[in-house]
Amino acid sequence: MNLVRLTPDYVLTAFDYGDSDLNEFLMEDAKLFHEKRIANTFILEDEGRIVAYFCLLNDKISRVEITNSRWKKIKDSFPDGKRFRSYPSIKIGRFAVSVDYRGQNVGSWLMDKLKERLNDGVSQSAFRFITVDAYLSAIPFYEKNGFIQLTQKEEDDHTRLMYFDMMEMV
């Protein structure tokens, strides 16, 4: 398997996550997000087939979005003089594994590779956290991969804000 960054000339092949929103993002929006500098998409290929993909963009964790107790835990992980109103993060905008590769641990393997890649300093910008607006059905996957819910209530009808602290990898 090979992980590649989506470029304007990349030829997208069929992909089915089993969710029209995630399918359509890859096929219709990912290149536009790249062109407009909103998000970068990375594709996991296996012999010319798209196995999975994820996209990354900049984000922040701020006091406004989360519960008091969770904010206190985040804030207390920084020294007194370095406590701010928000902290930099990288957001997983989309993360999807093809239905053909489900149950093979591809998602957790890819999540580990994503964390390793970010931890190795591939980014030109510093950040402390990875955030994601997880579909409610995907919360167990993210929890299994070390993410914590930032809010206890649903952000909307189908997602919940979660985070992973990159210091957990040190």
mmCIF file with all atom_site columns, N, CA and C in Angstrom, residues 2 4 6 11 14 23 28 36 61 69-70 77-78 87 91-92 94 107 109 120 130 138-139 154-155 157 160:
data_model
loop_
_atom_site.group_PDB
_atom_site.id
_atom_site.type_symbol
_atom_site.label_atom_id
_atom_site.label_alt_id
_atom_site.label_comp_id
_atom_site.label_asym_id
_atom_site.label_entity_id
_atom_site.label_seq_id
_atom_site.pdbx_PDB_ins_code
_atom_site.Cartn_x
_atom_site.Cartn_y
_atom_site.Cartn_z
_atom_site.occupancy
_atom_site.B_iso_or_equiv
_atom_site.pdbx_formal_charge
_atom_site.auth_seq_id
_atom_site.auth_comp_id
_atom_site.auth_asym_id
_atom_site.auth_atom_id
_atom_site.pdbx_PDB_model_num
ATOM 1  N N  . ASN A 1 2   ? 0.359   2.288  -0.625  1.00 0.00 ? 2   ASN A N  1
ATOM 2  C CA . ASN A 1 2   ? 1.122   3.507  -0.814  1.00 0.00 ? 2   ASN A CA 1
ATOM 3  C C  . ASN A 1 2   ? 0.253   4.705  -0.441  1.00 0.00 ? 2   ASN A C  1
ATOM 4  N N  . VAL A 1 4   ? -0.329  8.624  -0.806  1.00 0.00 ? 4   VAL A N  1
ATOM 5  C CA . VAL A 1 4   ? 0.052   9.737  -1.687  1.00 0.00 ? 4   VAL A CA 1
ATOM 6  C C  . VAL A 1 4   ? -0.828  10.947 -1.406  1.00 0.00 ? 4   VAL A C  1
ATOM 7  N N  . LEU A 1 6   ? -3.032  13.973 -2.708  1.00 0.00 ? 6   LEU A N  1
ATOM 8  C CA . LEU A 1 6   ? -3.855  14.299 -3.869  1.00 0.00 ? 6   LEU A CA 1
ATOM 9  C C  . LEU A 1 6   ? -3.322  15.562 -4.529  1.00 0.00 ? 6   LEU A C  1
ATOM 10 N N  . VAL A 1 11  ? -5.627  11.063 -10.916 1.00 0.00 ? 11  VAL A N  1
ATOM 11 C CA . VAL A 1 11  ? -6.841  10.496 -11.517 1.00 0.00 ? 11  VAL A CA 1
ATOM 12 C C  . VAL A 1 11  ? -7.563  9.674  -10.458 1.00 0.00 ? 11  VAL A C  1
ATOM 13 N N  . ALA A 1 14  ? -12.967 4.893  -8.648  1.00 0.00 ? 14  ALA A N  1
ATOM 14 C CA . ALA A 1 14  ? -14.151 4.650  -7.826  1.00 0.00 ? 14  ALA A CA 1
ATOM 15 C C  . ALA A 1 14  ? -13.770 4.414  -6.370  1.00 0.00 ? 14  ALA A C  1
ATOM 16 N N  . ASN A 1 23  ? -18.102 9.886  0.180   1.00 0.00 ? 23  ASN A N  1
ATOM 17 C CA . ASN A 1 23  ? -17.804 9.543  -1.214  1.00 0.00 ? 23  ASN A CA 1
ATOM 18 C C  . ASN A 1 23  ? -17.732 10.800 -2.077  1.00 0.00 ? 23  ASN A C  1
ATOM 19 N N  . GLU A 1 28  ? -15.762 14.946 -5.599  1.00 0.00 ? 28  GLU A N  1
ATOM 20 C CA . GLU A 1 28  ? -16.205 16.251 -6.087  1.00 0.00 ? 28  GLU A CA 1
ATOM 21 C C  . GLU A 1 28  ? -15.548 17.459 -5.427  1.00 0.00 ? 28  GLU A C  1
ATOM 22 N N  . LYS A 1 36  ? -8.051  25.713 -3.455  1.00 0.00 ? 36  LYS A N  1
ATOM 23 C CA . LYS A 1 36  ? -8.397  26.905 -2.672  1.00 0.00 ? 36  LYS A CA 1
ATOM 24 C C  . LYS A 1 36  ? -7.624  26.980 -1.352  1.00 0.00 ? 36  LYS A C  1
ATOM 25 N N  . ILE A 1 61  ? -8.322  24.469 19.232  1.00 0.00 ? 61  ILE A N  1
ATOM 26 C CA . ILE A 1 61  ? -9.214  24.115 20.335  1.00 0.00 ? 61  ILE A CA 1
ATOM 27 C C  . ILE A 1 61  ? -9.331  25.378 21.174  1.00 0.00 ? 61  ILE A C  1
ATOM 28 N N  . SER A 1 69  ? -14.732 21.393 32.468  1.00 0.00 ? 69  SER A N  1
ATOM 29 C CA . SER A 1 69  ? -13.802 20.389 33.000  1.00 0.00 ? 69  SER A CA 1
ATOM 30 C C  . SER A 1 69  ? -12.778 19.965 31.945  1.00 0.00 ? 69  SER A C  1
ATOM 31 N N  . ARG A 1 70  ? -13.198 19.799 30.708  1.00 0.00 ? 70  ARG A N  1
ATOM 32 C CA . ARG A 1 70  ? -12.266 19.416 29.648  1.00 0.00 ? 70  ARG A CA 1
ATOM 33 C C  . ARG A 1 70  ? -11.288 20.554 29.380  1.00 0.00 ? 70  ARG A C  1
ATOM 34 N N  . SER A 1 77  ? -2.387  21.391 31.174  1.00 0.00 ? 77  SER A N  1
ATOM 35 C CA . SER A 1 77  ? -1.255  20.668 30.598  1.00 0.00 ? 77  SER A CA 1
ATOM 36 C C  . SER A 1 77  ? -0.160  21.629 30.112  1.00 0.00 ? 77  SER A C  1
ATOM 37 N N  . PHE A 1 78  ? -0.405  22.936 30.227  1.00 0.00 ? 78  PHE A N  1
ATOM 38 C CA . PHE A 1 78  ? 0.564   23.961 29.843  1.00 0.00 ? 78  PHE A CA 1
ATOM 39 C C  . PHE A 1 78  ? 1.020   24.720 31.084  1.00 0.00 ? 78  PHE A C  1
ATOM 40 N N  . TYR A 1 87  ? -5.598  26.783 21.423  1.00 0.00 ? 87  TYR A N  1
ATOM 41 C CA . TYR A 1 87  ? -4.367  26.055 21.149  1.00 0.00 ? 87  TYR A CA 1
ATOM 42 C C  . TYR A 1 87  ? -4.439  25.474 19.748  1.00 0.00 ? 87  TYR A C  1
ATOM 43 N N  . LYS A 1 91  ? -6.861  19.514 11.973  1.00 0.00 ? 91  LYS A N  1
ATOM 44 C CA . LYS A 1 91  ? -8.178  18.865 11.935  1.00 0.00 ? 91  LYS A CA 1
ATOM 45 C C  . LYS A 1 91  ? -8.207  17.793 10.851  1.00 0.00 ? 91  LYS A C  1
ATOM 46 N N  . ILE A 1 92  ? -8.752  16.659 11.207  1.00 0.00 ? 92  ILE A N  1
ATOM 47 C CA . ILE A 1 92  ? -9.058  15.642 10.211  1.00 0.00 ? 92  ILE A CA 1
ATOM 48 C C  . ILE A 1 92  ? -10.424 16.024 9.648   1.00 0.00 ? 92  ILE A C  1
ATOM 49 N N  . ARG A 1 94  ? -11.907 14.814 6.838   1.00 0.00 ? 94  ARG A N  1
ATOM 50 C CA . ARG A 1 94  ? -12.575 13.580 6.406   1.00 0.00 ? 94  ARG A CA 1
ATOM 51 C C  . ARG A 1 94  ? -11.608 12.423 6.660   1.00 0.00 ? 94  ARG A C  1
ATOM 52 N N  . GLY A 1 107 ? -8.186  1.140  8.992   1.00 0.00 ? 107 GLY A N  1
ATOM 53 C CA . GLY A 1 107 ? -8.441  2.460  9.577   1.00 0.00 ? 107 GLY A CA 1
ATOM 54 C C  . GLY A 1 107 ? -7.494  2.772  10.720  1.00 0.00 ? 107 GLY A C  1
ATOM 55 N N  . TRP A 1 109 ? -4.586  1.312  11.330  1.00 0.00 ? 109 TRP A N  1
ATOM 56 C CA . TRP A 1 109 ? -3.236  1.373  10.772  1.00 0.00 ? 109 TRP A CA 1
ATOM 57 C C  . TRP A 1 109 ? -2.982  2.738  10.147  1.00 0.00 ? 109 TRP A C  1
ATOM 58 N N  . ASP A 1 120 ? 6.394   13.415 13.148  1.00 0.00 ? 120 ASP A N  1
ATOM 59 C CA . ASP A 1 120 ? 7.746   13.484 12.590  1.00 0.00 ? 120 ASP A CA 1
ATOM 60 C C  . ASP A 1 120 ? 8.085   14.857 12.024  1.00 0.00 ? 120 ASP A C  1
ATOM 61 N N  . ILE A 1 130 ? -4.786  16.993 17.458  1.00 0.00 ? 130 ILE A N  1
ATOM 62 C CA . ILE A 1 130 ? -5.513  16.620 16.251  1.00 0.00 ? 130 ILE A CA 1
ATOM 63 C C  . ILE A 1 130 ? -6.983  16.652 16.645  1.00 0.00 ? 130 ILE A C  1
ATOM 64 N N  . ALA A 1 138 ? -18.851 6.741  14.293  1.00 0.00 ? 138 ALA A N  1
ATOM 65 C CA . ALA A 1 138 ? -17.399 6.559  14.257  1.00 0.00 ? 138 ALA A CA 1
ATOM 66 C C  . ALA A 1 138 ? -16.723 6.852  15.596  1.00 0.00 ? 138 ALA A C  1
ATOM 67 N N  . ILE A 1 139 ? -17.472 7.307  16.591  1.00 0.00 ? 139 ILE A N  1
ATOM 68 C CA . ILE A 1 139 ? -16.876 7.636  17.890  1.00 0.00 ? 139 ILE A CA 1
ATOM 69 C C  . ILE A 1 139 ? -16.100 6.459  18.473  1.00 0.00 ? 139 ILE A C  1
ATOM 70 N N  . GLU A 1 154 ? -24.044 16.412 21.588  1.00 0.00 ? 154 GLU A N  1
ATOM 71 C CA . GLU A 1 154 ? -23.864 16.365 20.144  1.00 0.00 ? 154 GLU A CA 1
ATOM 72 C C  . GLU A 1 154 ? -23.756 17.776 19.599  1.00 0.00 ? 154 GLU A C  1
ATOM 73 N N  . GLU A 1 155 ? -22.766 18.004 18.741  1.00 0.00 ? 155 GLU A N  1
ATOM 74 C CA . GLU A 1 155 ? -22.587 19.312 18.105  1.00 0.00 ? 155 GLU A CA 1
ATOM 75 C C  . GLU A 1 155 ? -23.738 19.593 17.139  1.00 0.00 ? 155 GLU A C  1
ATOM 76 N N  . ASP A 1 157 ? -26.778 16.982 14.642  1.00 0.00 ? 157 ASP A N  1
ATOM 77 C CA . ASP A 1 157 ? -27.490 15.714 14.628  1.00 0.00 ? 157 ASP A CA 1
ATOM 78 C C  . ASP A 1 157 ? -26.606 14.493 14.434  1.00 0.00 ? 157 ASP A C  1
ATOM 79 N N  . ARG A 1 160 ? -19.696 14.695 16.731  1.00 0.00 ? 160 ARG A N  1
ATOM 80 C CA . ARG A 1 160 ? -19.220 15.122 18.041  1.00 0.00 ? 160 ARG A CA 1
ATOM 81 C C  . ARG A 1 160 ? -17.751 15.517 17.904  1.00 0.00 ? 160 ARG A C  1
#
